[in-house]
CSV table of C-alpha atoms in Angstrom, one decimal:
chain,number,residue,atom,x,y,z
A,379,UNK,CA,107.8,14.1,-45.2
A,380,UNK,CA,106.6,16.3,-42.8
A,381,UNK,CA,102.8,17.4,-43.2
A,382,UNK,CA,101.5,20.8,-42.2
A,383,UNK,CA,98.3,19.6,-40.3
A,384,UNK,CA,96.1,22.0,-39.1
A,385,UNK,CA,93.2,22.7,-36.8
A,386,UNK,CA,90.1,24.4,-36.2
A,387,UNK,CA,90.9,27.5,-33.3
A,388,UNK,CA,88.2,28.3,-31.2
A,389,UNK,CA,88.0,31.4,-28.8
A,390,UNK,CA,87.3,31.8,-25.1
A,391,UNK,CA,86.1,28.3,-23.1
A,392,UNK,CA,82.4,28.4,-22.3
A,393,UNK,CA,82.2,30.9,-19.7
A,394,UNK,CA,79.8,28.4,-17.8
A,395,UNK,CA,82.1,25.4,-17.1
A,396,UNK,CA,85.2,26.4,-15.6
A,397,UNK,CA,88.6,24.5,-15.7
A,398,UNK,CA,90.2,25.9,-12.6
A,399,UNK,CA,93.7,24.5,-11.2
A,400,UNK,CA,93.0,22.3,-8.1
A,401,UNK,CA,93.1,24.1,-4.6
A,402,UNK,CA,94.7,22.9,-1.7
A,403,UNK,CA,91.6,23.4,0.3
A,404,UNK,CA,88.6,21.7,0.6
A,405,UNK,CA,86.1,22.3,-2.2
A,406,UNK,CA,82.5,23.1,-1.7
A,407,UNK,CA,80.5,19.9,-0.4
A,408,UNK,CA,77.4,19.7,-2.7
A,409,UNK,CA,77.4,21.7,-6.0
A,410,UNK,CA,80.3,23.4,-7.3
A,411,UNK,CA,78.9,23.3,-11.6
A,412,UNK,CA,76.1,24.9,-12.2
A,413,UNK,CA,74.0,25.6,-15.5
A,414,UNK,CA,72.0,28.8,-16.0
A,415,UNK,CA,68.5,28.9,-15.7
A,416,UNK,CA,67.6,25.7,-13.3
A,417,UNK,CA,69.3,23.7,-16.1
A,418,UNK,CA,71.0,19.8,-14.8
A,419,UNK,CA,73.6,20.7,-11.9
A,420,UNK,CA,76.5,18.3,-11.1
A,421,UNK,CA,76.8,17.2,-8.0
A,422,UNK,CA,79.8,15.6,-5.6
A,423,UNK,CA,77.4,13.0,-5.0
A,424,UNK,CA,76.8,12.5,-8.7
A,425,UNK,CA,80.0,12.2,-9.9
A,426,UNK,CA,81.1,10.2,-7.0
A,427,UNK,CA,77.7,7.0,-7.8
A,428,UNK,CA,79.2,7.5,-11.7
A,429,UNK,CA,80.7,4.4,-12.7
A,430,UNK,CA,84.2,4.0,-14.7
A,431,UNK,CA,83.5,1.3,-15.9
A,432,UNK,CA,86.1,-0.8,-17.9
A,433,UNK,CA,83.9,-2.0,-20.4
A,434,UNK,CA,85.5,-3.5,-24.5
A,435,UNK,CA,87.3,-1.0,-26.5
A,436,UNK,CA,84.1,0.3,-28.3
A,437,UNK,CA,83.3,1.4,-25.0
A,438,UNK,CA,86.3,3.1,-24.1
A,439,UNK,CA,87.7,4.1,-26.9
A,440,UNK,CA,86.7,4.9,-30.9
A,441,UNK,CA,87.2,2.2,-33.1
A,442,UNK,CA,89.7,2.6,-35.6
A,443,UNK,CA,87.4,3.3,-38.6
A,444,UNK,CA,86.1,6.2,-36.3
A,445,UNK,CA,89.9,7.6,-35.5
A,446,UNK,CA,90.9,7.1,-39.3
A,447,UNK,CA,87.4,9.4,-40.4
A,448,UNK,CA,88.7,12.2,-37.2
A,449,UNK,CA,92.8,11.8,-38.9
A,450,UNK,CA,91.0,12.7,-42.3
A,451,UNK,CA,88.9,15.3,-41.1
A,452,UNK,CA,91.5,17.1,-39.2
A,453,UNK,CA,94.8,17.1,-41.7
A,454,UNK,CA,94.2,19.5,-44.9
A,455,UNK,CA,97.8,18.3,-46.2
A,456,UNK,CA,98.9,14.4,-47.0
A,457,UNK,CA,101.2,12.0,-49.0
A,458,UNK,CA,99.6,11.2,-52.3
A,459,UNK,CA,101.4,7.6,-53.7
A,460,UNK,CA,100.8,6.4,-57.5
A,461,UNK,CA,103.0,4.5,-60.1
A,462,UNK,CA,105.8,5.7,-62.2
A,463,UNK,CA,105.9,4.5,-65.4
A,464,UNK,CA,108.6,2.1,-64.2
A,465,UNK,CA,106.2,0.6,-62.3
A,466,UNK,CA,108.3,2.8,-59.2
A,467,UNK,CA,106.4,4.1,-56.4
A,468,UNK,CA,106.1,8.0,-56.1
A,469,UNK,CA,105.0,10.0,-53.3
A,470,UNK,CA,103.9,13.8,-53.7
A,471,UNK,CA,102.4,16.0,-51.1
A,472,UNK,CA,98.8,17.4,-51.5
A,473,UNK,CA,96.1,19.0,-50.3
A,474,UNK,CA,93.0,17.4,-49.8
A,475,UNK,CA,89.9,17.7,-48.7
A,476,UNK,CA,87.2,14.9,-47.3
A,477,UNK,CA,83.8,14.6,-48.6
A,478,UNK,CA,81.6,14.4,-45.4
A,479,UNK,CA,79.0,11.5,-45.7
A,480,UNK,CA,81.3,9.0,-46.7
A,481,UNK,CA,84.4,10.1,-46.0
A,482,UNK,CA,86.1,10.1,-49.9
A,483,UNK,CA,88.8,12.0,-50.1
A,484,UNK,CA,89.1,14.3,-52.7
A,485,UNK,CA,92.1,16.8,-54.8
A,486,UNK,CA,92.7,19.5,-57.2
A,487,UNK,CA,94.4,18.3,-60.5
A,488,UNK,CA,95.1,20.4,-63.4
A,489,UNK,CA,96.3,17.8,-65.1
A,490,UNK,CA,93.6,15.1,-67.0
A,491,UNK,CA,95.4,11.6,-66.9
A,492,UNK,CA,94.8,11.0,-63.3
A,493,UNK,CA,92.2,8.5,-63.7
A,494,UNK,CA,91.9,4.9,-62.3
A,495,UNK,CA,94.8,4.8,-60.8
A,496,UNK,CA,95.8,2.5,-57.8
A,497,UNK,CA,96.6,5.0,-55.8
A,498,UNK,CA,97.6,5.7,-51.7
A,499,UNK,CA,97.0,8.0,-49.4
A,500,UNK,CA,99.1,8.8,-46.1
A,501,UNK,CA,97.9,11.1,-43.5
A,502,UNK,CA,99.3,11.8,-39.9
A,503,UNK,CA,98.1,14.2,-37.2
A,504,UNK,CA,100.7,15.0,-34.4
A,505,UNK,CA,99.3,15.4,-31.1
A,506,UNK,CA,101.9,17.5,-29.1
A,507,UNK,CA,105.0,16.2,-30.0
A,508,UNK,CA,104.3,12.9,-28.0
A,509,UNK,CA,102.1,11.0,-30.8
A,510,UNK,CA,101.4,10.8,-33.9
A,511,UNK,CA,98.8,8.7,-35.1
A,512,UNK,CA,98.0,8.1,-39.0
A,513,UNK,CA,96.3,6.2,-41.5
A,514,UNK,CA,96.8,5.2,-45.2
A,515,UNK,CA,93.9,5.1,-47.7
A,516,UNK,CA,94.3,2.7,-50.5
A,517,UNK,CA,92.3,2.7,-53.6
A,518,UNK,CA,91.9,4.1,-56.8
A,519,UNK,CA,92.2,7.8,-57.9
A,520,UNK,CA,89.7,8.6,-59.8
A,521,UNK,CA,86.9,11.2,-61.9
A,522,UNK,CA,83.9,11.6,-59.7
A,523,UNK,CA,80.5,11.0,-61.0
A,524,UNK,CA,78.9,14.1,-59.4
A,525,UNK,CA,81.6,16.7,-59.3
A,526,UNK,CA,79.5,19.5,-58.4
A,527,UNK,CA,79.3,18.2,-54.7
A,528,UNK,CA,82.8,18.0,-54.7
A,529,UNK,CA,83.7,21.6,-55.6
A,530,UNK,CA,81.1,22.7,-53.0
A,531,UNK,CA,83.4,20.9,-50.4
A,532,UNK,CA,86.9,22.0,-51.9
A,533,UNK,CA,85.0,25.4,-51.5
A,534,UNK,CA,84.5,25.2,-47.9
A,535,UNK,CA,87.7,23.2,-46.7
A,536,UNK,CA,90.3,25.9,-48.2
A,537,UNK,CA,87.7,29.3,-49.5
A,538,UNK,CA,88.8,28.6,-53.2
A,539,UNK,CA,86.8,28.1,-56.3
A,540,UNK,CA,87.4,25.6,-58.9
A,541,UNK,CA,86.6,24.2,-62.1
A,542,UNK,CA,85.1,20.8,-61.4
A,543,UNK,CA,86.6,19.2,-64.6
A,544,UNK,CA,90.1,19.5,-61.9
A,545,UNK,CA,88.3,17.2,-59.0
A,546,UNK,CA,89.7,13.8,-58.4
A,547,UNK,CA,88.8,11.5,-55.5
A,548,UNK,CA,90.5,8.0,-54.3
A,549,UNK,CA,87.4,5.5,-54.2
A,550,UNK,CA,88.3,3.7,-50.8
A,551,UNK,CA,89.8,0.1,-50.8
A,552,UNK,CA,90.4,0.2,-47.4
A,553,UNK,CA,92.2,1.6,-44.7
A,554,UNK,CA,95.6,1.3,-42.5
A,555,UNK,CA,95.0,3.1,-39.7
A,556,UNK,CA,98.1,3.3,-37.0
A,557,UNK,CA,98.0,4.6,-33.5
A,558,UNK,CA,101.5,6.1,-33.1
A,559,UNK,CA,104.7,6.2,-35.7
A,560,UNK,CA,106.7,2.5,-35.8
A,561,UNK,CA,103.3,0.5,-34.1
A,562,UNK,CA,101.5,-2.0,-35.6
A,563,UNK,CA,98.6,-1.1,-38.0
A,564,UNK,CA,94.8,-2.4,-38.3
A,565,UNK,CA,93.0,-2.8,-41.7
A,566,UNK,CA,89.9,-0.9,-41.8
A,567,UNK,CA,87.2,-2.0,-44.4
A,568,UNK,CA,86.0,0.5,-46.9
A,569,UNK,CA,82.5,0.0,-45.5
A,570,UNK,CA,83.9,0.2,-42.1
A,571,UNK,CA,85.4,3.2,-42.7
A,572,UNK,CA,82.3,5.1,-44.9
A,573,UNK,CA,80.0,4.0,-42.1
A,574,UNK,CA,82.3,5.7,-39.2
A,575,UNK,CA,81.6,9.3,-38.5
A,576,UNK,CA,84.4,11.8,-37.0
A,577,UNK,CA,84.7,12.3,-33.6
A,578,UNK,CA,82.8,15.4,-32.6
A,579,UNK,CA,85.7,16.9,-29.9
A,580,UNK,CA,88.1,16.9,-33.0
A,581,UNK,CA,87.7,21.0,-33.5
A,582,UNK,CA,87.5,21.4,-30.3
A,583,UNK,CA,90.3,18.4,-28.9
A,584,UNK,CA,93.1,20.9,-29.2
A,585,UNK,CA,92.6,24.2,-27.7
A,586,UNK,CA,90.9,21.5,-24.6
A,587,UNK,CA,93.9,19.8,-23.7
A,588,UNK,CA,96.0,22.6,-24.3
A,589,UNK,CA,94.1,24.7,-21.4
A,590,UNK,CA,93.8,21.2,-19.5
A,591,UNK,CA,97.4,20.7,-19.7
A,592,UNK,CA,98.3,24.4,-18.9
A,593,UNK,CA,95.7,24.9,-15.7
A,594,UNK,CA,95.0,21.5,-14.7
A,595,UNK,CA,98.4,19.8,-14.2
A,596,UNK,CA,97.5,18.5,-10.4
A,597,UNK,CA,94.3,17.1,-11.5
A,598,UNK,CA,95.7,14.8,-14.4
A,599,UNK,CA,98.5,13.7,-12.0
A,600,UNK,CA,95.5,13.1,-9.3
A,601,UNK,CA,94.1,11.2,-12.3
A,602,UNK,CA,96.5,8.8,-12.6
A,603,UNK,CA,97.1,7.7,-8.9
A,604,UNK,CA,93.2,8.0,-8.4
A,605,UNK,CA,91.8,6.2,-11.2
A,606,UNK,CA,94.1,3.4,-12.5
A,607,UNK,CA,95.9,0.8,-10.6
A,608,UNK,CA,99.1,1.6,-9.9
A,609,UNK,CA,102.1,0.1,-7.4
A,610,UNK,CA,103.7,3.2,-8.2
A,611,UNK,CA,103.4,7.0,-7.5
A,612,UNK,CA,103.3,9.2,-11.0
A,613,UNK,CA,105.7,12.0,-10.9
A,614,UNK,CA,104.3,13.6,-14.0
A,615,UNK,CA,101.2,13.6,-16.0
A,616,UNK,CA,100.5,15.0,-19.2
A,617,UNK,CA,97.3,14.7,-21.2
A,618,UNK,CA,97.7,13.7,-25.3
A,619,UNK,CA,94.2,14.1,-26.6
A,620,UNK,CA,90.3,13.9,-25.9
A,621,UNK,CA,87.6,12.1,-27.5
A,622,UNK,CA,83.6,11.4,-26.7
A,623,UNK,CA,84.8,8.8,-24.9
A,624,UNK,CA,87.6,9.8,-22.6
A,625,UNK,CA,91.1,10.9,-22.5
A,626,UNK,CA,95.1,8.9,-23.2
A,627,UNK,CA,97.3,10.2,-20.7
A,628,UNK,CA,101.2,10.1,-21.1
A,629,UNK,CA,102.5,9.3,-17.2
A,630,UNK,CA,106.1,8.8,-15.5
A,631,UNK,CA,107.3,7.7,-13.0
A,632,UNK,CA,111.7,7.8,-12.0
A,633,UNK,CA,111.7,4.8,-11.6
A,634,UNK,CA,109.3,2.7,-13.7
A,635,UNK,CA,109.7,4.9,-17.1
A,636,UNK,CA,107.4,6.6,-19.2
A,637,UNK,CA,103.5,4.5,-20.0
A,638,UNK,CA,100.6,5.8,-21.5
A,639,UNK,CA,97.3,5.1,-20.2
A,640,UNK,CA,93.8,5.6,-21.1
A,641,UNK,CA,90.9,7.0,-18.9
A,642,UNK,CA,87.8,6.8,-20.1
A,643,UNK,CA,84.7,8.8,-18.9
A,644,UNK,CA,81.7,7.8,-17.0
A,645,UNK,CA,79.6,8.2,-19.8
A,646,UNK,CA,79.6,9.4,-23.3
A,647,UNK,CA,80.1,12.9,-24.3
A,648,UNK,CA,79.0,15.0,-27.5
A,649,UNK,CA,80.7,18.3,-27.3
A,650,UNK,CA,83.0,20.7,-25.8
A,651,UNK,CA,81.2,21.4,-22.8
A,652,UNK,CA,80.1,18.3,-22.2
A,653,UNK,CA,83.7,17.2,-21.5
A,654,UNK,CA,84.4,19.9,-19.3
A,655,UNK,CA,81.7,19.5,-17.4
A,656,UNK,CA,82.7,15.8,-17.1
A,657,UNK,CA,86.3,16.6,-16.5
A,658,UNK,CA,85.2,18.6,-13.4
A,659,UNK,CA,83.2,15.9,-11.8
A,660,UNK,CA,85.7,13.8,-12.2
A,661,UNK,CA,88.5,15.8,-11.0
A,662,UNK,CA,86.4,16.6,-7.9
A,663,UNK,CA,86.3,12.9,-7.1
A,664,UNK,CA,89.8,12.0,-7.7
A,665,UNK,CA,90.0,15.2,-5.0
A,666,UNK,CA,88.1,13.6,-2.8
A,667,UNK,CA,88.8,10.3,-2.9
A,668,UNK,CA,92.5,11.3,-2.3
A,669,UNK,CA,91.3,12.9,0.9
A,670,UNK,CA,89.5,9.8,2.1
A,671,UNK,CA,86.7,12.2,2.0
A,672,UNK,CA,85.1,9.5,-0.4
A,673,UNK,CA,85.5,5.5,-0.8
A,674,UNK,CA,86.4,4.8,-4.6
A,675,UNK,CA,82.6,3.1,-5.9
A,676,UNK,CA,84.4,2.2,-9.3
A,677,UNK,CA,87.1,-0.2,-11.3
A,678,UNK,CA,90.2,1.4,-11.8
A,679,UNK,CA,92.0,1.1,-15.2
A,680,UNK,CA,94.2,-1.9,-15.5
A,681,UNK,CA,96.1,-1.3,-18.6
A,682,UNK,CA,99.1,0.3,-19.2
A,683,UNK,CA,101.4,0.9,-22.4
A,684,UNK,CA,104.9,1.0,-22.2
A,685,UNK,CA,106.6,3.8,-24.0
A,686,UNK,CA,109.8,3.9,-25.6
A,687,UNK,CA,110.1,7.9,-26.1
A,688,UNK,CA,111.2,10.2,-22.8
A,689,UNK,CA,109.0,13.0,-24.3
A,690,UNK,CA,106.5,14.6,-21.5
């Protein structure tokens, strides 16, 4: 079933923190980012002592509890999966919306025999056309025991009012959470997952890579040859999505194929400017170090994914 997943838009980029397509020239030796009002400035000679650092997963990317909660927080549309009867499994799409501490997802019923239930529900989030990661909530769909707080959050996902006798939620199990359509899955614990919080680029994730992807092709290429370790020139560079913790790239090259590569950033970020400001520093030492203008002070990424798909 195709979902209709759908996310926050957000206006103009912060006028402050430019993404401009990479010049030919040479850029501006000291600062070329600056903050109003004598606020941080970043430097050439900051970014270029920042460390990439390969550190574990949790360092470089979200765990999966943490991309499950952003996957839940982003789709308004899912596969809901009960019982028949005949003990058949039946799958219905639905709206939902997620109750923020904990993550509980919850649904609109007019009808009043949905209760305890072993029920499932699916959830994917395409991420232009070249993955689409999802997860699976298992548990039990059930009345909850405060359904004003619900209603309040029905209210704000979708602007409608309802009567609170028509809320259901699924009381978490535990979680399959997948990174792309026919890859392996990881369970996630129900505590895992009520613990996680969303990542805090997801409303913004979008219209980012959309205007990185659109003004910035020569800087994710430069990425790619600059930052991990290659014995091969990429030919093409796109980027698939942006988190606190850095960016997946999809790369090809004629004569190798297609991989997809992740690239974390130098330190962690919290919000939309905060990754471009990053993205700039960084794209101004990948510059540089291209031009043996600078010596590269950091580990380059070692892992690559082979892909199967030809989509860039």
């Amino acid at each position: 079933m195709l979902l209709q997943i759908q996310t926050r838009q957000f206006g103009a980029a912060c006028p402050r923190v430019k993404l401009a397509p990479a010049s030919e020239t040479k850029r501006s030796g000291s600062v070329w980012l600056r903050r109003k009002n004598g606020g941080p400035k970043c430097s050439v000679a900051a970014a270029s002592t920042a460390q990439l650092e390969v550190k574990s997963e949790s360092k470089t990317k979200p765990f999966p509890a943490e991309v499950s909660r952003t996957l839940m927080e982003l789709a308004k549309v899912g596969t809901l999966c009960t019982l028949t009867e005949e003990g058949l499994p039946l799958g219905t799409g639905v709206r939902f919306a997620v109750e923020p501490e904990h993550g509980t997802p919850l649904f609109c019923f007019n009808s009043s025999d949905n209760t305890n239930i072993p029920s499932s529900l699916h959830v994917q989030f395409e991420q232009f056309g070249l993955r689409t990661p999802q997860c699976t909530v298992q548990g039990t769909l059930t009345k909850p025991q405060d359904p004003k707080r619900f209603v309040s959050v029905w209210r704000k996902r979708f602007g409608e009012e309802v009567d609170q006798d028509s809320i259901y939620i699924i009381a978490v199990d535990r979680v399959l959470q997948l990174e792309d359509i026919q890859e392996d899955g990881v369970w996630v614990t129900s505590s895992d997952y009520s613990n996680a919080q969303p990542d805090p680029l997801r409303d913004s994730a979008h219209n980012l890579v959309t205007e990185i992807n659109t003004n910035n092709m020569e800087d994710i290429t430069r990425f790619c040859n600059v930052y991990v370790d290659l014995d091969f020139l990429v030919s093409e560079a796109k980027m698939i999505w942006v988190d606190r913790l850095g960016f997946d790239m999809r790369l090809s090259s004629p004569h190798r194929g297609m991989f997809e590569v992740r690239i974390p950033f130098p330190r962690e970020v919290t919000d939309e400017k905060g990754a471009k400001s990053t993205f700039n520093c960084m794209s101004q030492l990948a510059w540089e170090v291209e031009r043996n203008f600078q010596h590269p002070h950091f580990p380059k990424v070692k892992e690559l994914k082979p892909v199967r798909s030809s989509l860039l």
